[in-house]
Amino acid sequence: MRHLLVIAAAIFTVSAHAETPRDFLTRFEKEAGAAASAERGARFFTTKQGGEWSCASCHTDKPTQAGRHAKTDKAITPLAPAANAERFTDAAKVDKWFRRNCNDTLNRVCSAQEKADVMAWLLALR
Amino acid sequence: MKPIIAAPLLVLLTTLALPAHADRYSVPKNAAFEEECASCHMAYPPQMLHADSWRAMMGDLSRHFGSDASIDEKRRVAIADFLVANSGGRKTGNTRDAQGRPLLRITETARFEKKHREISAATWKRASIKSPANCTACHTQAAAGDYDDRSIKIPK
C-alpha cells in the first residue's frame, strides 16, 4: 500500500510539472486579459518587429519545418507542437527562450498578448 | 624493466599524452554546457580559449556576440566553472587583444589564425560556410572534437 502511495505521488508530481502547449496559451491569455488571435500571431512571427531579425529569420515562416540559426547556421528543430512534441512542455524553457528571443527581435520583452497570439498560431499549424 | 627499453617508451607515452599540438580535443561531457550553449552553436571545445576569456564571456551573456544568451545564475556559474577548469591556458597563443582585454572569439586566437591562413576571404563567405565560427562546415567530425586534417572537407 505504501508503495502504491509513493508511485501515485510520483505520477502526480510529474504531471504537475509537465505542461502542454495549450497550458501556455491559457496562461498568456489569462495574463493578457484578452483572447489570442492566430492571425495576429502569424503576422507578428513573420515580420520584423524593430530588430534585425524576425522570429521567422531562424524558425522559418512555416515552423512545422526545421529552421537554421540566422547567424551560426545551427539546425533548429521545428517549433510548432504538431511537428515537435518536445516544444512548449517546460515552463522554465519557454520563459527563457521568450525572454532571450524577444530581446533579440524586438529589443524588449514580449507582451502577454504577443505571446498568446504566437501560441495560438503555432497551435493552429498542422 | 631495463632502462634501455623504458626510456623510449617513456618518450612515446609522454608524446601521446601531450595535447599541445593535437588536432583532436577530448570534449568532456557536461549536460548544462550542451543544453545551454550548444542549442545555438556547436559546443566549442573549452580548450580553445584561455580561462580569462571564458570568465569574461560568461560574465556577460545578455550581450553574447549581439544576442541575448542569458541563463539562470546557478547554471551560469556551473558552466563558467566547467569552462575554466577545461580551458586551454596559453596553448591558444595570444590570449588578449591589443587593448589587453581577454579574447572572446576563438577565431582571433593565434592558433586559429595560423591554422587557417590558407583560407581566402571568399571561401569564408560561401553560403555553405557562412562564418569562421561554423567549424562543422569544413571539419566534418568537429562535433566529436576531431579537427584533424584528414576529416576536413571544404564545401563548394
Coordinates of C-alpha atoms in Angstrom, one line a residue:
Chain A
M1 CA 0.0 0.0 0.0
R2 CA 2.8 2.4 0.9
H3 CA 4.5 1.6 -2.4
L4 CA 1.3 2.4 -4.3
L5 CA 1.1 5.8 -2.5
V6 CA 4.7 6.5 -3.4
I7 CA 4.0 5.7 -7.1
A8 CA 0.9 7.7 -7.1
A9 CA 2.7 10.7 -5.6
A10 CA 5.5 10.3 -8.1
I11 CA 3.0 10.3 -11.0
F12 CA 1.2 13.3 -9.6
T13 CA 4.5 15.2 -9.2
V14 CA 5.5 14.5 -12.8
S15 CA 2.1 15.5 -14.2
A16 CA 2.0 18.7 -12.0
H17 CA 5.3 19.9 -13.6
A18 CA 4.9 18.7 -17.2
E19 CA 2.9 21.2 -19.2
T20 CA 1.2 21.1 -22.6
P21 CA 1.4 23.8 -25.3
R22 CA -2.2 24.6 -24.6
D23 CA -1.4 25.4 -21.0
F24 CA 0.8 28.2 -22.2
L25 CA -1.9 29.6 -24.5
T26 CA -4.2 29.6 -21.5
R27 CA -1.6 31.2 -19.2
F28 CA -0.7 34.0 -21.7
E29 CA -4.4 34.8 -22.5
K30 CA -5.1 35.0 -18.8
E31 CA -2.1 37.3 -18.3
A32 CA -3.2 39.5 -21.2
G33 CA -6.8 39.5 -20.1
A34 CA -7.9 39.0 -23.8
A35 CA -8.4 36.3 -26.3
A36 CA -5.5 35.4 -28.6
S37 CA -5.5 35.9 -32.4
A38 CA -3.7 33.3 -34.5
E39 CA -3.8 35.7 -37.4
R40 CA -2.1 38.4 -35.4
G41 CA 0.4 35.8 -34.2
A42 CA 1.3 34.9 -37.8
R43 CA 1.9 38.5 -38.7
F44 CA 4.0 39.1 -35.6
F45 CA 6.1 36.0 -36.2
T46 CA 6.9 36.5 -39.8
T47 CA 7.6 40.2 -39.9
K48 CA 10.4 42.2 -38.3
Q49 CA 9.4 44.0 -35.1
G50 CA 12.2 46.6 -34.8
G51 CA 15.2 44.3 -34.6
E52 CA 17.4 42.9 -37.4
W53 CA 15.6 39.6 -37.2
S54 CA 12.1 38.3 -37.1
C55 CA 11.1 35.1 -35.4
A56 CA 11.0 33.6 -38.9
S57 CA 14.6 34.5 -39.6
C58 CA 15.6 31.4 -37.6
H59 CA 12.3 29.4 -37.3
T60 CA 11.2 30.0 -40.9
D61 CA 7.7 31.3 -41.8
K62 CA 6.4 27.7 -41.6
P63 CA 7.6 26.5 -38.2
T64 CA 6.4 23.0 -38.8
Q65 CA 9.7 22.6 -40.6
A66 CA 13.2 22.8 -39.2
G67 CA 15.0 26.1 -39.2
R68 CA 18.5 27.4 -39.1
H69 CA 20.1 29.9 -36.7
A70 CA 20.5 33.1 -38.8
K71 CA 24.0 33.7 -37.6
T72 CA 25.5 30.3 -36.7
D73 CA 23.6 28.2 -39.2
K74 CA 23.0 25.6 -36.5
A75 CA 19.9 23.4 -37.2
I76 CA 16.8 24.2 -35.2
T77 CA 14.1 21.6 -34.7
P78 CA 10.5 22.6 -35.6
L79 CA 8.8 25.0 -33.2
A80 CA 5.2 24.1 -33.9
P81 CA 3.9 21.5 -31.4
A82 CA 2.2 19.5 -34.2
A83 CA 5.7 18.8 -35.7
N84 CA 7.7 18.5 -32.4
A85 CA 6.2 17.1 -29.3
E86 CA 9.0 18.4 -27.1
R87 CA 8.1 22.1 -27.7
F88 CA 6.2 24.0 -25.0
T89 CA 6.3 21.4 -22.3
D90 CA 8.6 23.1 -19.8
A91 CA 7.8 26.5 -18.3
A92 CA 11.4 27.4 -17.5
K93 CA 12.5 26.7 -21.1
V94 CA 9.5 28.6 -22.5
D95 CA 10.2 31.7 -20.3
K96 CA 13.9 31.6 -21.0
W97 CA 13.5 31.5 -24.8
F98 CA 10.8 34.1 -25.0
R99 CA 13.0 36.4 -22.8
R100 CA 16.1 36.0 -25.0
N101 CA 14.5 35.8 -28.4
C102 CA 12.1 38.8 -27.8
N103 CA 15.1 40.8 -26.7
D104 CA 16.9 39.8 -29.9
T105 CA 14.0 40.6 -32.3
L106 CA 12.1 43.4 -30.5
N107 CA 14.8 44.9 -28.2
R108 CA 12.3 44.4 -25.4
V109 CA 10.2 41.8 -23.6
C110 CA 7.2 40.4 -25.4
S111 CA 3.8 41.3 -24.0
A112 CA 1.5 38.6 -22.8
Q113 CA -0.8 39.4 -25.7
E114 CA 2.0 38.9 -28.2
K115 CA 3.0 35.6 -26.7
A116 CA -0.7 34.4 -26.6
D117 CA -1.1 35.3 -30.3
V118 CA 2.1 33.4 -31.3
M119 CA 1.0 30.4 -29.3
A120 CA -2.5 30.4 -30.9
W121 CA -0.8 30.5 -34.4
L122 CA 1.7 27.8 -33.6
L123 CA -1.0 25.6 -32.2
A124 CA -3.1 26.0 -35.3
L125 CA -0.3 24.9 -37.6
R126 CA -0.6 21.3 -38.9
Chain B
M1 CA 62.0 -3.1 -16.9
K2 CA 65.5 -2.3 -18.3
P3 CA 66.3 1.4 -18.7
I4 CA 67.1 0.9 -22.4
I5 CA 63.5 -0.1 -23.1
A6 CA 61.9 2.2 -20.6
A7 CA 63.4 5.4 -21.9
P8 CA 61.9 5.3 -25.5
L9 CA 58.7 4.0 -24.0
L10 CA 58.5 7.0 -21.6
V11 CA 59.1 9.4 -24.5
L12 CA 56.4 7.7 -26.5
L13 CA 53.9 7.9 -23.7
T14 CA 54.7 11.5 -22.9
T15 CA 54.2 12.4 -26.6
L16 CA 50.9 10.7 -26.7
A17 CA 49.8 12.4 -23.5
L18 CA 50.7 15.9 -24.6
P19 CA 47.7 17.6 -26.2
A20 CA 49.7 20.8 -27.1
H21 CA 49.6 20.5 -30.9
A22 CA 47.0 17.8 -31.3
D23 CA 44.1 18.5 -33.6
R24 CA 41.8 16.3 -31.5
Y25 CA 40.1 17.6 -28.4
S26 CA 38.7 15.4 -25.8
V27 CA 35.4 17.3 -25.2
P28 CA 34.3 16.5 -21.6
K29 CA 30.6 15.7 -21.2
N30 CA 28.6 18.3 -19.4
A31 CA 24.9 18.3 -19.7
A32 CA 24.4 22.0 -18.8
F33 CA 27.0 23.1 -21.3
E34 CA 25.5 21.0 -24.0
E35 CA 22.0 22.2 -23.3
E36 CA 22.6 25.9 -22.8
C37 CA 25.5 26.6 -25.2
A38 CA 25.1 24.0 -27.9
S39 CA 21.4 24.9 -28.7
C40 CA 22.6 27.9 -30.8
H41 CA 26.0 26.9 -31.9
M42 CA 28.3 23.8 -31.7
A43 CA 29.8 23.0 -28.4
Y44 CA 33.3 24.6 -29.0
P45 CA 36.0 22.7 -27.1
P46 CA 36.7 24.6 -23.8
Q47 CA 40.4 24.1 -24.6
M48 CA 40.2 26.5 -27.5
L49 CA 40.1 29.6 -25.2
H50 CA 42.1 30.8 -22.1
A51 CA 40.4 30.7 -18.7
D52 CA 40.3 34.6 -18.6
S53 CA 38.4 34.5 -21.9
W54 CA 35.8 32.1 -20.6
R55 CA 35.4 34.2 -17.4
A56 CA 34.9 37.4 -19.4
M57 CA 32.4 35.7 -21.8
M58 CA 30.4 34.0 -19.0
G59 CA 30.2 37.3 -17.2
D60 CA 28.1 39.0 -19.8
L61 CA 25.7 36.5 -21.5
S62 CA 22.9 39.0 -22.1
R63 CA 25.1 40.6 -24.8
H64 CA 26.7 37.5 -26.3
F65 CA 28.1 38.5 -29.7
G66 CA 24.9 40.5 -30.3
S67 CA 22.4 38.0 -28.9
D68 CA 20.8 37.6 -25.6
A69 CA 22.1 34.3 -24.2
S70 CA 21.2 34.9 -20.6
I71 CA 20.7 31.9 -18.4
D72 CA 19.8 31.4 -14.7
E73 CA 22.5 32.3 -12.3
K74 CA 23.1 28.8 -10.9
R75 CA 23.7 27.3 -14.3
R76 CA 25.8 30.3 -15.4
V77 CA 28.2 29.7 -12.5
A78 CA 28.3 26.0 -13.1
I79 CA 29.1 26.3 -16.8
A80 CA 31.7 29.0 -16.2
D81 CA 33.4 26.7 -13.7
F82 CA 33.4 23.9 -16.2
L83 CA 34.8 26.0 -19.0
V84 CA 37.6 27.5 -16.8
A85 CA 38.5 24.0 -15.5
N86 CA 38.9 22.7 -19.0
S87 CA 40.3 25.9 -20.6
G88 CA 43.3 25.9 -22.9
G89 CA 45.7 28.1 -21.0
R90 CA 48.5 29.6 -23.1
K91 CA 48.2 26.9 -25.7
T92 CA 45.7 29.0 -27.6
G93 CA 48.5 31.5 -28.4
N94 CA 47.8 35.1 -27.7
T95 CA 45.1 35.4 -25.0
R96 CA 44.4 39.1 -25.0
D97 CA 43.6 41.8 -27.7
A98 CA 45.6 44.9 -28.4
Q99 CA 43.8 46.7 -25.6
G100 CA 44.7 44.0 -23.1
R101 CA 41.2 42.5 -22.9
P102 CA 40.7 38.8 -22.9
L103 CA 40.0 37.5 -26.5
L104 CA 36.4 36.3 -26.8
R105 CA 36.5 34.8 -30.2
I106 CA 38.3 31.6 -30.9
T107 CA 38.8 32.8 -34.4
E108 CA 41.0 35.7 -33.1
T109 CA 43.5 33.4 -31.3
A110 CA 46.9 33.0 -32.9
R111 CA 46.4 29.2 -33.1
F112 CA 43.2 29.6 -35.2
E113 CA 44.8 32.3 -37.4
K114 CA 47.9 30.2 -38.1
K115 CA 45.9 27.1 -38.8
H116 CA 43.6 28.9 -41.3
R117 CA 46.0 31.3 -43.0
E118 CA 45.4 29.5 -46.4
I119 CA 41.7 30.0 -46.4
S120 CA 40.7 33.0 -48.5
A121 CA 38.1 35.6 -47.5
A122 CA 35.9 34.4 -50.4
T123 CA 35.9 30.9 -49.1
W124 CA 34.7 32.0 -45.6
K125 CA 31.8 33.9 -47.2
R126 CA 30.4 30.8 -49.1
A127 CA 26.8 30.2 -48.3
S128 CA 27.8 26.7 -47.3
I129 CA 30.2 28.0 -44.7
K130 CA 28.9 31.5 -43.7
S131 CA 31.4 32.3 -41.0
P132 CA 34.7 31.1 -39.5
A133 CA 32.7 30.2 -36.3
N134 CA 30.9 27.4 -38.3
C135 CA 33.5 24.7 -37.6
T136 CA 31.4 21.8 -38.7
A137 CA 31.0 23.3 -42.2
C138 CA 34.5 22.0 -43.1
H139 CA 35.6 20.0 -40.1
T140 CA 33.2 17.1 -40.6
Q141 CA 34.0 15.5 -37.2
A142 CA 34.2 18.7 -35.2
A143 CA 31.2 17.8 -33.0
A144 CA 33.3 14.9 -31.7
G145 CA 36.3 17.1 -31.1
D146 CA 38.2 15.9 -34.2
Y147 CA 39.8 18.8 -36.2
D148 CA 42.4 16.6 -37.9
D149 CA 43.3 17.5 -41.5
R150 CA 42.1 14.1 -42.6
S151 CA 38.5 14.9 -41.7
I152 CA 38.4 18.3 -43.5
K153 CA 36.1 18.7 -46.4
I154 CA 35.7 22.3 -47.6
P155 CA 32.3 22.6 -49.2
K156 CA 31.7 24.4 -52.6

